[in-house]
Amino acid sequence: MITSHDVARLAGVSQPTVSRALRDDPKVSEATKQRVREAALALGYSPSAIGRALSVGRSTRVGLVVTDLENQFYAHVIAPMHHELERLGHELVLITESSESGPVAEHVIGHGLCGVVLATTTVDSILPSRLHDRGVPFVYFNRTAPNVPADSVTVDPEQGIRELLADVVAKGHSRVGAIFGPRNTSTGELREQTVRAVLDEHGITLAHRDVRHGPFDFRTGHEGMHALAGRADPPTLVLCGNDVVALGALNAAAELGVAVPGDVSIAGFDDLPTSSWALVRLSTVAYDLDAMSRAAARMIVARADKPEAEPVTEVFPTRYVPRTTIGTARS
Amino acid sequence: MITSHDVARLAGVSQPTVSRALRDDPKVSEATKQRVREAALALGYSPSAIGRALSVGRSTRVGLVVTDLENQFYAHVIAPMHHELERLGHELVLITESSESGPVAEHVIGHGLCGVVLATTTVDSILPSRLHDRGVPFVYFNRTAPNVPADSVTVDPEQGIRELLADVVAKGHSRVGAIFGPRNTSTGELREQTVRAVLDEHGITLAHRDVRHGPFDFRTGHEGMHALAGRADPPTLVLCGNDVVALGALNAAAELGVAVPGDVSIAGFDDLPTSSWALVRLSTVAYDLDAMSRAAARMIVARADKPEAEPVTEVFPTRYVPRTTIGTARS
DNA sequence: CTGAAAGCGCTTACAG
DNA sequence: CTGAAAGCGCTTACAG
């Protein structure tokens, strides 16, 4: 490996001068900088980020903690988050909660990340408090945990759900079912409560047998729809916890031969790219996931810079995107 | 930050002893190990990976170089690769070629990765030779570059394509079109050549006007299908460079109101999870992408261990998975 | 404007 | 079995 000492030797300066010159320190003369840059180029030298990290006591690597990497939702957060981090001179390292290499908190601390973004927090996860105790900067992305305050980027589902349900009611649905997300996530819980409250304003109550819960994945929607639509007397509409769940439901409907929206209407939440496919055309609730992901990136680097600043929180509005999976209620 | 020195003080031993004890060095007595572990636990200490990396001169971080993070194909390589790396005690850091922070090679070198896997190599990319020159271990994933030899994990498309085309011919297609991948990728080129060669055995030639090329993305398939099927005299079947392209084509067909496989048949390559959706049911060529991704993970850590070993290469076989997008040719 | 010195948190010979 | 010493590649006061 070639180091700043090699460059120093070639340029005929001291090693610290190489360090300063390459970081464009104003205290170094232009002539020297020039000489150093040439030497560095000649040797193909690039400074070791790890030497630097050890020296300054902080790295430029942020971790993204996710449980389900396979889930397409996360592809759409990883991409923009990575780009924004790169723009800020940081790297993205992936961490999953199911880490076999021991507790995530230890992993995070040991691996010298300057901060982490938590994308799959549950209400009962211990990670936030562990990170807090160890002084590791972090931000909540999308989901939050109630007990440990920290920066967060979230979405406010209300407006989108109101618009969606207004359409649902206008189309004559009164027998509505739902496949909600997990109860132990802030997003799952908030969306469910909002749906129930707004439905209530319209005089509609969800029948217990028309409701399912499960992880925000394809399978939940798939199995949920089989359960709900496979019955003699199914609801005319099924609200899904998110688009991936709705995609599962849509496919289950196709398997069952139940027409959407002829026999049953379906709604999602997230408006992923797949939802606008001609083959899908899912009516859903949208928000700017791309901007959210980038905001989280900016937030974590800012936080790493000023660990003591007041927690900030950014919330993104939602809107209804009607497509073709919600039709007039069959009578 | 709490360091091994703090633990040493509390345990009443020297700092190197802490280091050895925690790594379970057999030369340390059980009694001492016990004491050190307790002290470490009490202080909530976890060893700094970056201190360690600097000391041993090698990190446990492997980079994955990808251009299009949004592409669902990569979600299915990232997940298994990450899991396998984690199992091996390594981390995955994401790198995109469009790195604004200067040339990727410099980035890779500077950031102290122990190796990188190249997932979006083109025939003309300079990265392989740069990495080679700088002595950075790397492996080709899926695609290779011809000039720089290195470890690789690839797929052999022949068997799958043979089976696919046998079915195509049996169903009476003779007017076949294609939306191939980019000419400057080994995968794009190899699949195209194989298709042409096997088709030739069946006495079929692709008409120039029935062929399109483009990046392996949704848009390529989408625009390609609009161009091919929007004409007066379209081919009866369109072979796509991969599933994501085929998904674009399938959706374009839906938009155009052309029935699949009634009006036109469509084939893919990869067999992504989406392809088996009831809404999709894409006939395609399959291989074990999961195993491939894990193999690449194992390969890069092995390579980082023995930089001088002979390059190894692992190739995965393919098979045809008939579903419903290929039908009898209309006459 | 530049250099010598010390230090970041580890590991690894080398002694004992 | 354990410790003192040196070093990994940087950065950052401190002198000059």
XYZ file of C-alpha atoms (C1' of nucleotides) in Angstrom:
694
model
C 0.000 0.000 0.000
C 1.174 3.458 -0.819
C 0.934 6.080 1.920
C 1.373 9.753 2.511
C 4.965 9.035 3.522
C 5.736 7.803 0.045
C 4.240 10.902 -1.451
C 6.161 13.064 1.004
C 9.411 11.438 0.031
C 8.783 11.924 -3.660
C 7.664 15.515 -3.232
C 10.512 16.317 -0.882
C 8.256 17.515 1.923
C 7.171 16.167 5.279
C 4.294 13.757 5.656
C 2.024 16.230 7.469
C 2.513 18.642 4.619
C 1.209 16.023 2.242
C -1.816 15.602 4.436
C -2.466 19.332 4.491
C -1.765 19.913 0.823
C -4.135 17.207 -0.304
C -6.916 18.576 1.846
C -6.248 21.946 0.281
C -5.304 23.550 3.579
C -4.917 27.312 2.953
C -1.802 27.381 5.065
C 0.111 25.432 2.442
C 1.675 27.383 -0.425
C 0.377 26.851 -3.898
C 3.775 25.757 -5.114
C 3.995 23.036 -2.503
C 0.456 21.901 -3.134
C 1.253 21.594 -6.774
C 4.305 19.494 -6.114
C 2.445 17.258 -3.695
C -0.481 16.735 -6.033
C 1.844 15.706 -8.788
C 3.649 13.264 -6.577
C 0.352 11.818 -5.382
C -0.856 11.434 -8.914
C 2.378 9.857 -10.028
C 2.165 7.279 -7.293
C -1.554 6.739 -7.633
C -2.028 7.665 -4.027
C -5.376 8.145 -2.374
C -5.522 8.926 1.339
C -6.690 6.124 3.572
C -10.134 6.867 4.926
C -9.484 4.544 7.767
C -6.305 6.306 8.865
C -8.233 9.529 8.722
C -11.184 8.129 10.623
C -8.987 6.898 13.427
C -7.213 10.186 13.586
C -10.224 12.463 13.609
C -12.258 10.063 15.684
C -15.124 9.907 13.286
C -15.835 8.122 10.043
C -17.967 9.131 7.099
C -19.958 5.951 7.017
C -23.581 5.769 7.871
C -25.408 2.533 8.473
C -28.884 1.748 7.259
C -30.683 -0.719 9.473
C -33.343 -2.678 7.612
C -34.908 -6.061 8.262
C -36.191 -7.049 4.869
C -33.727 -6.143 2.140
C -35.646 -8.150 -0.399
C -38.698 -5.938 0.010
C -39.012 -3.623 -2.964
C -39.969 -0.740 -0.735
C -36.397 -0.557 0.516
C -34.882 -0.530 -2.932
C -36.618 2.810 -3.327
C -35.171 4.161 -0.125
C -31.682 2.763 -0.551
C -31.116 4.307 -3.967
C -31.877 7.948 -3.146
C -30.378 7.705 0.322
C -27.183 6.346 -1.114
C -26.996 9.066 -3.708
C -27.535 11.814 -1.212
C -24.949 10.361 1.141
C -22.474 10.091 -1.662
C -23.090 13.692 -2.554
C -22.247 14.545 1.039
C -19.076 12.495 0.890
C -20.419 9.642 2.939
C -20.819 5.929 2.411
C -23.801 3.703 2.995
C -23.324 0.418 4.792
C -26.141 -2.057 5.099
C -27.082 -3.602 8.409
C -29.863 -6.041 9.094
C -31.472 -6.516 12.467
C -31.236 -10.241 12.173
C -27.508 -9.783 12.420
C -25.949 -13.082 13.374
C -22.851 -11.266 14.441
C -24.444 -10.389 17.737
C -26.585 -7.492 18.781
C -26.854 -4.733 16.237
C -25.996 -2.029 18.728
C -22.585 -3.549 19.361
C -22.062 -4.024 15.688
C -22.916 -0.432 14.989
C -20.696 0.876 17.728
C -17.775 -1.341 16.914
C -17.813 -0.679 13.229
C -17.212 2.969 13.635
C -20.195 4.373 11.848
C -20.742 8.073 12.274
C -24.448 7.437 12.525
C -27.243 5.134 11.534
C -30.691 5.467 10.074
C -33.286 3.129 11.441
C -35.784 2.120 8.794
C -37.533 -0.798 10.409
C -38.002 0.290 13.986
C -40.738 -1.383 15.945
C -42.471 0.081 18.937
C -40.700 -2.374 21.176
C -37.238 -2.448 19.628
C -34.380 -1.919 22.013
C -32.022 -0.553 19.413
C -32.949 3.115 19.868
C -32.256 3.062 23.580
C -29.047 1.118 23.087
C -27.840 3.616 20.562
C -28.897 6.470 22.760
C -27.010 5.026 25.729
C -23.872 4.543 23.700
C -24.120 7.961 22.199
C -24.458 6.740 18.631
C -26.282 9.328 16.502
C -29.322 7.978 14.722
C -32.481 9.047 12.933
C -35.809 7.323 12.598
C -36.867 6.778 9.050
C -40.540 6.304 8.325
C -41.197 4.486 11.605
C -40.476 5.753 15.091
C -40.295 4.343 18.583
C -42.162 6.231 21.262
C -39.747 6.125 24.151
C -36.516 7.409 22.749
C -36.624 10.856 21.190
C -34.468 11.428 18.133
C -34.494 13.001 14.711
C -37.137 11.594 12.444
C -38.469 11.681 8.927
C -41.998 10.392 8.714
C -45.171 10.670 6.710
C -48.506 12.031 7.821
C -51.076 9.649 6.341
C -54.159 11.653 7.168
C -54.732 13.769 4.096
C -54.158 10.885 1.712
C -56.374 8.548 3.668
C -59.143 11.144 3.877
C -59.123 11.621 0.129
C -58.975 7.901 -0.485
C -61.863 7.142 1.824
C -63.962 9.960 0.435
C -63.630 8.293 -2.957
C -64.409 4.900 -1.452
C -67.558 6.188 0.157
C -68.588 8.076 -2.962
C -68.333 4.827 -4.876
C -70.816 3.256 -2.516
C -68.615 0.962 -0.443
C -69.874 0.327 3.042
C -68.682 -3.188 3.664
C -64.947 -2.587 3.896
C -62.191 -4.924 4.932
C -58.531 -4.291 5.642
C -55.160 -5.947 5.701
C -53.219 -3.713 8.045
C -49.524 -3.676 8.849
C -48.090 -4.901 12.130
C -49.449 -3.452 15.334
C -45.980 -2.927 16.724
C -44.930 -0.391 14.119
C -45.786 3.279 14.335
C -46.734 3.339 10.664
C -48.985 0.302 10.910
C -50.685 1.618 13.980
C -51.106 5.184 12.761
C -52.521 4.178 9.400
C -54.951 1.803 11.043
C -56.129 4.364 13.550
C -56.504 6.990 10.880
C -58.475 4.657 8.648
C -60.771 3.664 11.497
C -61.314 7.239 12.614
C -62.085 8.572 9.153
C -64.282 5.594 8.350
C -66.101 6.276 11.566
C -66.857 9.801 10.404
C -68.554 8.203 7.443
C -70.496 5.897 9.707
C -68.551 2.842 8.678
C -67.102 0.302 11.079
C -64.722 -2.468 10.137
C -66.147 -5.857 10.998
C -63.673 -7.882 12.991
C -63.784 -10.744 10.528
C -62.915 -8.411 7.670
C -59.626 -7.344 9.206
C -56.200 -8.939 9.016
C -52.778 -7.865 10.273
C -49.272 -8.862 9.263
C -45.816 -7.744 8.250
C -45.626 -5.232 5.439
C -44.878 -7.829 2.810
C -46.279 -9.554 -0.242
C -47.221 -12.651 1.643
C -49.375 -10.769 4.120
C -51.446 -9.343 1.303
C -51.492 -12.595 -0.551
C -52.674 -14.693 2.358
C -54.941 -11.952 3.636
C -56.751 -11.717 0.349
C -57.128 -15.459 0.107
C -58.720 -15.388 3.545
C -60.984 -12.405 2.903
C -62.009 -12.984 -0.682
C -62.162 -16.740 -0.429
C -65.266 -16.491 1.729
C -68.899 -16.597 0.747
C -69.527 -13.030 1.788
C -66.430 -10.919 1.194
C -66.090 -7.156 1.729
C -66.481 -5.044 -1.396
C -63.203 -3.266 -0.731
C -59.939 -4.164 0.940
C -57.673 -1.453 2.298
C -54.052 -2.540 2.461
C -51.342 -1.431 4.877
C -49.035 -0.580 2.024
C -48.444 -1.147 -1.671
C -46.412 -4.314 -1.267
C -49.274 -5.816 0.724
C -51.719 -4.583 -1.901
C -49.629 -6.198 -4.612
C -49.919 -9.479 -2.749
C -53.665 -8.983 -2.494
C -53.989 -8.112 -6.162
C -52.166 -11.254 -7.174
C -54.205 -13.379 -4.828
C -57.336 -11.948 -6.414
C -55.985 -12.882 -9.834
C -55.336 -16.417 -8.616
C -58.809 -16.685 -7.162
C -60.367 -15.369 -10.310
C -62.001 -12.515 -8.472
C -62.099 -9.413 -10.611
C -60.575 -6.156 -9.448
C -62.390 -3.841 -9.140
C -65.427 -5.742 -10.412
C -65.715 -8.145 -7.507
C -63.478 -6.445 -5.012
C -61.700 -3.107 -4.859
C -58.194 -2.756 -3.454
C -56.201 0.189 -2.107
C -52.551 0.546 -1.176
C -50.223 3.038 0.461
C -46.802 4.281 -0.761
C -47.267 4.567 -4.506
C -44.228 2.554 -5.479
C -43.208 2.600 -9.138
C -44.700 -0.858 -9.632
C -48.103 0.446 -8.605
C -48.369 2.577 -11.702
C -47.656 -0.288 -14.082
C -50.364 -0.825 -16.675
C -50.659 -4.371 -15.356
C -51.347 -3.062 -11.862
C -52.797 0.451 -11.784
C -53.193 0.416 -8.038
C -55.208 3.158 -6.376
C -53.062 4.264 -3.500
C -51.815 6.981 -1.182
C -48.665 8.736 -2.353
C -45.901 10.809 -0.817
C -42.388 11.698 -1.844
C -40.375 8.679 -0.762
C -37.395 9.844 -2.729
C -37.235 13.214 -0.976
C -37.849 11.497 2.355
C -34.898 9.211 1.849
C -32.667 12.074 0.899
C -33.870 14.092 3.872
C -32.922 11.256 6.186
C -29.464 11.167 4.660
C -28.973 14.867 5.233
C -30.351 14.604 8.720
C -28.008 11.884 9.855
C -24.922 13.654 8.632
C -26.051 16.859 10.268
C -26.712 14.976 13.466
C -23.288 13.352 13.423
C -21.872 16.858 13.240
C -23.844 18.262 16.145
C -24.820 15.440 18.450
C -26.214 17.808 21.047
C -28.577 19.819 18.877
C -32.315 19.606 19.485
C -33.979 16.691 17.685
C -35.596 17.722 14.448
C -38.446 16.066 12.701
C -39.621 16.322 9.145
C -43.005 15.038 8.093
C -44.162 14.482 4.548
C -47.741 15.013 3.415
C -49.742 12.420 1.542
C -52.277 12.573 -1.252
C -54.606 10.124 -2.896
C -53.714 8.737 -6.300
C -56.819 7.176 -7.820
C -56.180 4.550 -10.466
C -58.240 1.565 -11.444
C -58.369 -0.803 -8.489
C -61.202 1.011 -6.788
C -64.535 0.799 -8.527
C -68.170 1.228 -7.729
C -69.338 -1.133 -5.001
C -71.236 -4.118 -6.274
C -74.665 -4.155 -4.781
C -15.712 6.742 23.350
C -14.688 3.830 25.484
C -11.550 1.957 24.486
C -9.590 -1.134 25.347
C -7.541 1.000 27.692
C -10.588 1.681 29.822
C -11.376 -2.001 29.954
C -7.759 -2.776 30.831
C -7.834 -0.338 33.716
C -11.039 -1.777 35.102
C -9.901 -5.367 34.705
C -6.476 -4.624 36.095
C -4.578 -5.916 33.085
C -2.660 -4.368 30.217
C -4.354 -3.099 27.095
C -2.894 -5.790 24.805
C -4.246 -8.409 27.145
C -7.708 -6.977 26.668
C -7.231 -7.202 22.949
C -6.146 -10.817 23.180
C -8.752 -11.864 25.700
C -11.625 -10.485 23.685
C -10.451 -12.245 20.565
C -10.341 -15.416 22.614
C -6.616 -15.870 22.114
C -5.674 -19.289 23.541
C -2.597 -17.805 25.145
C -4.712 -15.920 27.669
C -5.792 -17.726 30.826
C -9.459 -18.422 31.338
C -9.458 -16.469 34.561
C -8.124 -13.370 32.872
C -10.498 -13.724 29.953
C -13.356 -13.916 32.372
C -12.295 -10.773 34.148
C -11.773 -8.892 30.926
C -15.132 -9.946 29.518
C -16.865 -8.758 32.627
C -15.111 -5.430 32.521
C -15.950 -5.034 28.841
C -19.562 -5.855 29.494
C -19.746 -3.491 32.438
C -18.423 -0.649 30.333
C -20.404 -1.548 27.266
C -17.229 -1.820 25.274
C -16.999 -3.074 21.753
C -13.670 -3.069 19.941
C -13.256 -0.462 17.246
C -13.226 -2.078 13.842
C -11.397 0.880 12.484
C -8.563 0.629 15.017
C -8.332 -2.995 14.143
C -8.403 -2.357 10.426
C -5.591 0.126 10.634
C -3.549 -2.227 12.735
C -3.947 -5.359 10.670
C -3.863 -3.431 7.434
C -7.104 -4.839 6.169
C -10.752 -4.152 6.784
C -13.732 -6.450 6.660
C -15.728 -4.286 4.321
C -16.533 -5.249 0.812
C -17.915 -2.842 -1.722
C -20.601 -3.654 -4.235
C -20.345 -1.583 -7.367
C -23.671 -1.159 -9.116
C -24.972 1.489 -11.494
C -28.700 1.184 -11.107
C -29.687 0.654 -7.492
C -33.323 1.237 -8.285
C -33.404 -1.781 -10.593
C -35.206 -4.636 -8.892
C -32.652 -7.123 -10.169
C -30.119 -5.724 -7.746
C -32.402 -5.961 -4.748
C -32.227 -9.688 -5.294
C -28.459 -9.710 -5.366
C -27.929 -7.274 -2.522
C -30.033 -9.198 -0.021
C -28.339 -12.608 -0.274
C -24.911 -11.096 -0.761
C -25.326 -9.017 2.339
C -26.473 -11.986 4.359
C -23.594 -14.129 3.281
C -21.092 -11.372 3.979
C -22.567 -10.836 7.387
C -22.276 -14.523 8.088
C -18.603 -14.216 7.222
C -18.193 -11.241 9.519
C -18.029 -8.698 6.756
C -19.962 -5.588 5.876
C -21.456 -4.505 2.582
C -20.939 -0.966 1.393
C -22.687 0.317 -1.672
C -20.841 2.109 -4.437
C -22.258 3.471 -7.657
C -20.234 4.041 -10.760
C -21.705 7.455 -11.206
C -19.840 8.400 -8.077
C -19.614 12.163 -7.936
C -16.813 11.864 -5.461
C -14.370 11.224 -8.255
C -13.319 8.049 -9.952
C -14.567 4.907 -8.335
C -11.130 3.309 -8.244
C -9.796 6.059 -6.006
C -12.849 5.863 -3.848
C -12.490 2.148 -3.464
C -8.824 2.346 -2.659
C -9.130 5.225 -0.264
C -12.012 3.838 1.663
C -10.125 0.825 2.765
C -12.317 -1.899 1.411
C -10.866 -5.358 1.532
C -12.355 -6.075 -1.856
C -15.140 -5.217 -4.221
C -17.610 -7.077 -6.345
C -18.358 -5.594 -9.715
C -21.952 -6.138 -10.716
C -22.333 -3.778 -13.633
C -19.120 -4.158 -15.549
C -19.158 -3.209 -19.187
C -16.801 -4.508 -21.796
C -15.083 -1.160 -21.943
C -15.045 -0.167 -18.274
C -11.688 0.886 -16.927
C -12.452 -0.055 -13.347
C -11.126 -3.625 -13.575
C -7.736 -2.517 -14.813
C -7.542 0.299 -12.299
C -8.317 -2.084 -9.486
C -5.858 -4.560 -10.854
C -3.109 -1.927 -11.043
C -3.727 -0.808 -7.493
C -3.871 -4.327 -6.205
C -7.465 -4.122 -4.999
C -9.051 -7.590 -4.945
C -12.254 -7.848 -6.926
C -14.638 -10.347 -8.467
C -16.875 -10.054 -11.483
C -20.487 -10.711 -10.740
C -22.726 -11.755 -13.607
C -20.887 -9.646 -16.155
C -17.206 -9.776 -16.982
C -14.695 -7.675 -18.844
C -12.496 -9.481 -21.324
C -9.135 -7.878 -20.748
C -8.562 -8.190 -17.048
C -8.683 -11.702 -15.637
C -10.200 -12.079 -12.177
C -12.525 -14.264 -10.176
C -16.004 -14.431 -11.592
C -19.466 -15.758 -10.966
C -21.521 -15.929 -14.116
C -24.372 -17.752 -15.736
C -24.284 -19.944 -18.792
C -27.410 -19.030 -20.745
C -27.215 -21.781 -23.326
C -29.272 -24.568 -21.834
C -32.103 -22.259 -20.805
C -32.165 -20.525 -24.141
C -32.156 -23.839 -25.999
C -35.151 -25.068 -24.048
C -36.938 -21.777 -24.434
C -36.411 -21.621 -28.169
C -37.424 -25.238 -28.631
C -40.753 -24.329 -27.069
C -41.011 -21.208 -29.176
C -40.437 -23.167 -32.351
C -42.824 -25.919 -31.261
C -45.496 -23.286 -30.836
C -45.037 -22.242 -34.401
C -43.245 -18.934 -34.093
C -41.053 -18.060 -37.020
C -41.306 -14.316 -37.066
C -39.418 -13.476 -33.921
C -38.275 -10.130 -32.590
C -35.993 -9.229 -29.721
C -35.187 -6.493 -27.285
C -31.631 -7.318 -26.332
C -29.460 -5.840 -23.606
C -26.564 -3.501 -24.259
C -23.881 -4.616 -26.673
C -21.133 -3.530 -24.311
C -22.018 -6.015 -21.586
C -20.863 -9.601 -21.604
C -24.300 -10.806 -20.596
C -26.078 -8.814 -23.271
C -23.686 -9.942 -25.941
C -23.607 -13.600 -24.912
C -27.362 -13.936 -24.689
C -27.811 -12.290 -28.048
C -25.230 -14.505 -29.714
C -26.695 -17.595 -28.163
C -30.192 -16.677 -29.226
C -29.072 -15.978 -32.771
C -27.065 -19.179 -32.993
C -29.820 -21.410 -31.660
C -32.447 -19.693 -33.760
C -30.224 -20.269 -36.736
C -30.240 -23.989 -36.021
C -33.991 -23.796 -36.344
C -33.677 -21.923 -39.587
C -34.865 -18.655 -38.112
C -33.172 -15.321 -38.641
C -34.015 -12.142 -36.799
C -35.063 -9.410 -39.149
C -33.126 -6.252 -38.498
C -36.289 -4.231 -37.991
C -37.519 -6.644 -35.330
C -34.513 -6.094 -33.086
C -33.879 -3.447 -30.448
C -31.071 -2.925 -27.947
C -30.878 -0.952 -24.718
C -29.949 -0.944 -21.060
C -31.338 -3.767 -18.965
C -34.186 -1.700 -17.600
C -37.942 -1.306 -17.658
C -37.833 1.566 -20.056
C -35.932 -0.376 -22.688
C -38.633 -3.035 -22.725
C -41.380 -0.503 -22.577
C -40.161 1.609 -25.461
C -38.991 -1.410 -27.397
C -42.414 -2.983 -27.262
C -44.105 0.213 -28.257
C -41.822 0.333 -31.279
C -42.209 -3.338 -32.224
C -45.860 -3.956 -31.476
C -47.054 -0.548 -32.537
C -46.372 -1.428 -36.161
C -48.688 -2.846 -38.795
C -46.791 -6.093 -39.029
C -45.291 -7.007 -35.664
C -43.352 -10.185 -34.805
C -45.362 -12.923 -33.124
C -42.868 -13.215 -30.317
C -40.464 -10.865 -28.583
C -37.439 -12.233 -26.750
C -36.240 -9.888 -24.022
C -32.720 -9.402 -22.686
C -33.900 -9.945 -19.142
C -36.997 -10.005 -16.958
C -36.987 -6.326 -16.137
C -36.980 -5.566 -19.849
C -39.734 -8.131 -20.353
C -41.764 -6.496 -17.605
C -41.491 -3.225 -19.468
C -42.592 -4.962 -22.646
C -45.497 -6.669 -20.922
C -46.748 -3.374 -19.565
C -46.359 -1.676 -22.901
C -48.435 -4.445 -24.441
C -51.116 -3.853 -21.837
C -51.105 -0.155 -22.644
C -51.347 -0.837 -26.354
C -54.165 -3.266 -25.842
C -52.228 -6.041 -27.513
C -52.967 -9.368 -25.870
C -50.191 -11.530 -24.434
C -49.823 -14.200 -25.595
C -52.791 -13.835 -27.945
C -51.316 -11.137 -30.141
C -47.722 -11.354 -29.128
C -45.670 -13.709 -26.982
C -42.967 -12.458 -24.640
C -39.979 -14.130 -22.984
C -37.599 -12.943 -20.286
C -34.382 -13.982 -18.601
C -33.610 -14.146 -14.845
C -36.849 -15.395 -13.324
C -37.184 -12.672 -10.723
C -39.843 -13.146 -8.039
C -42.093 -10.650 -9.803
C -42.111 -12.830 -12.894
C -44.076 -15.532 -11.130
C -46.812 -13.186 -9.988
C -50.286 -14.228 -11.091
C -50.557 -10.833 -12.775
C -47.423 -11.524 -14.788
C -46.670 -15.205 -15.290
C -43.680 -14.519 -17.480
C -42.110 -17.372 -19.400
C -38.432 -16.991 -18.762
C -34.999 -18.509 -18.257
C -34.101 -19.224 -14.648
C -30.959 -19.763 -12.606
C -30.104 -19.519 -8.951
C -29.459 -15.811 -8.447
C -29.521 -16.225 -4.708
C -26.778 -18.839 -4.719
C -24.830 -16.802 -7.233
C -24.889 -13.758 -5.009
C -23.764 -15.768 -2.038
C -21.028 -17.391 -4.076
C -19.710 -13.975 -5.040
C -19.645 -12.971 -1.388
C -17.640 -16.035 -0.461
C -15.351 -15.541 -3.389
C -14.419 -11.972 -2.578
C -13.589 -12.726 1.030
C -11.502 -15.704 -0.040
C -9.741 -13.534 -2.583
C -9.001 -10.839 -0.011
C -7.343 -13.555 2.034
C -5.200 -14.903 -0.768
C -4.629 -12.185 -3.333
C -2.148 -14.278 -5.254
C -4.197 -17.438 -5.748
C -5.259 -18.446 -9.242
C -8.475 -16.795 -10.412
C -11.475 -19.015 -9.948
C -14.693 -18.930 -11.847
C -18.068 -20.350 -11.025
C -20.768 -20.646 -13.642
C -24.422 -21.305 -12.985
C -26.610 -23.322 -15.318
C -29.934 -22.103 -16.656
C -33.238 -23.754 -17.389
C -36.429 -22.729 -19.085
C -39.454 -21.886 -16.963
C -42.539 -21.911 -19.163
C -45.444 -19.868 -17.902
C -48.158 -18.092 -19.805
C -46.580 -15.369 -21.882
C -45.626 -17.665 -24.701
C -48.486 -19.040 -26.701
C -49.117 -20.566 -30.083
C -48.135 -18.271 -32.931
C -51.047 -16.521 -34.549
C -51.196 -17.347 -38.226
C 4.403 28.329 5.334
C 6.488 23.903 7.121
C 8.208 20.274 10.239
C 8.684 17.332 14.620
C 5.885 15.229 17.923
C 2.025 13.063 19.758
C -2.044 10.531 19.410
C -6.399 8.127 17.452
C -7.519 2.331 18.979
C -6.099 -1.446 17.833
C -2.524 -5.849 16.875
C 1.715 -8.196 16.895
C 6.280 -9.555 17.433
C 9.473 -9.675 21.314
C 10.781 -10.454 26.121
C 10.233 -12.471 30.242
C 0.503 -16.431 30.483
C 1.313 -11.289 30.382
C 3.393 -6.730 29.508
C 6.261 -2.988 27.118
C 7.168 -1.378 22.681
C 6.358 -0.351 18.068
C 3.508 0.497 14.282
C -0.754 0.750 11.080
C -1.947 5.971 8.165
C -3.653 9.681 9.143
C -4.545 14.738 11.700
C -3.621 18.373 14.764
C -1.781 21.317 18.060
C 2.773 23.332 18.831
C 7.083 25.524 17.423
C 9.629 28.020 14.479
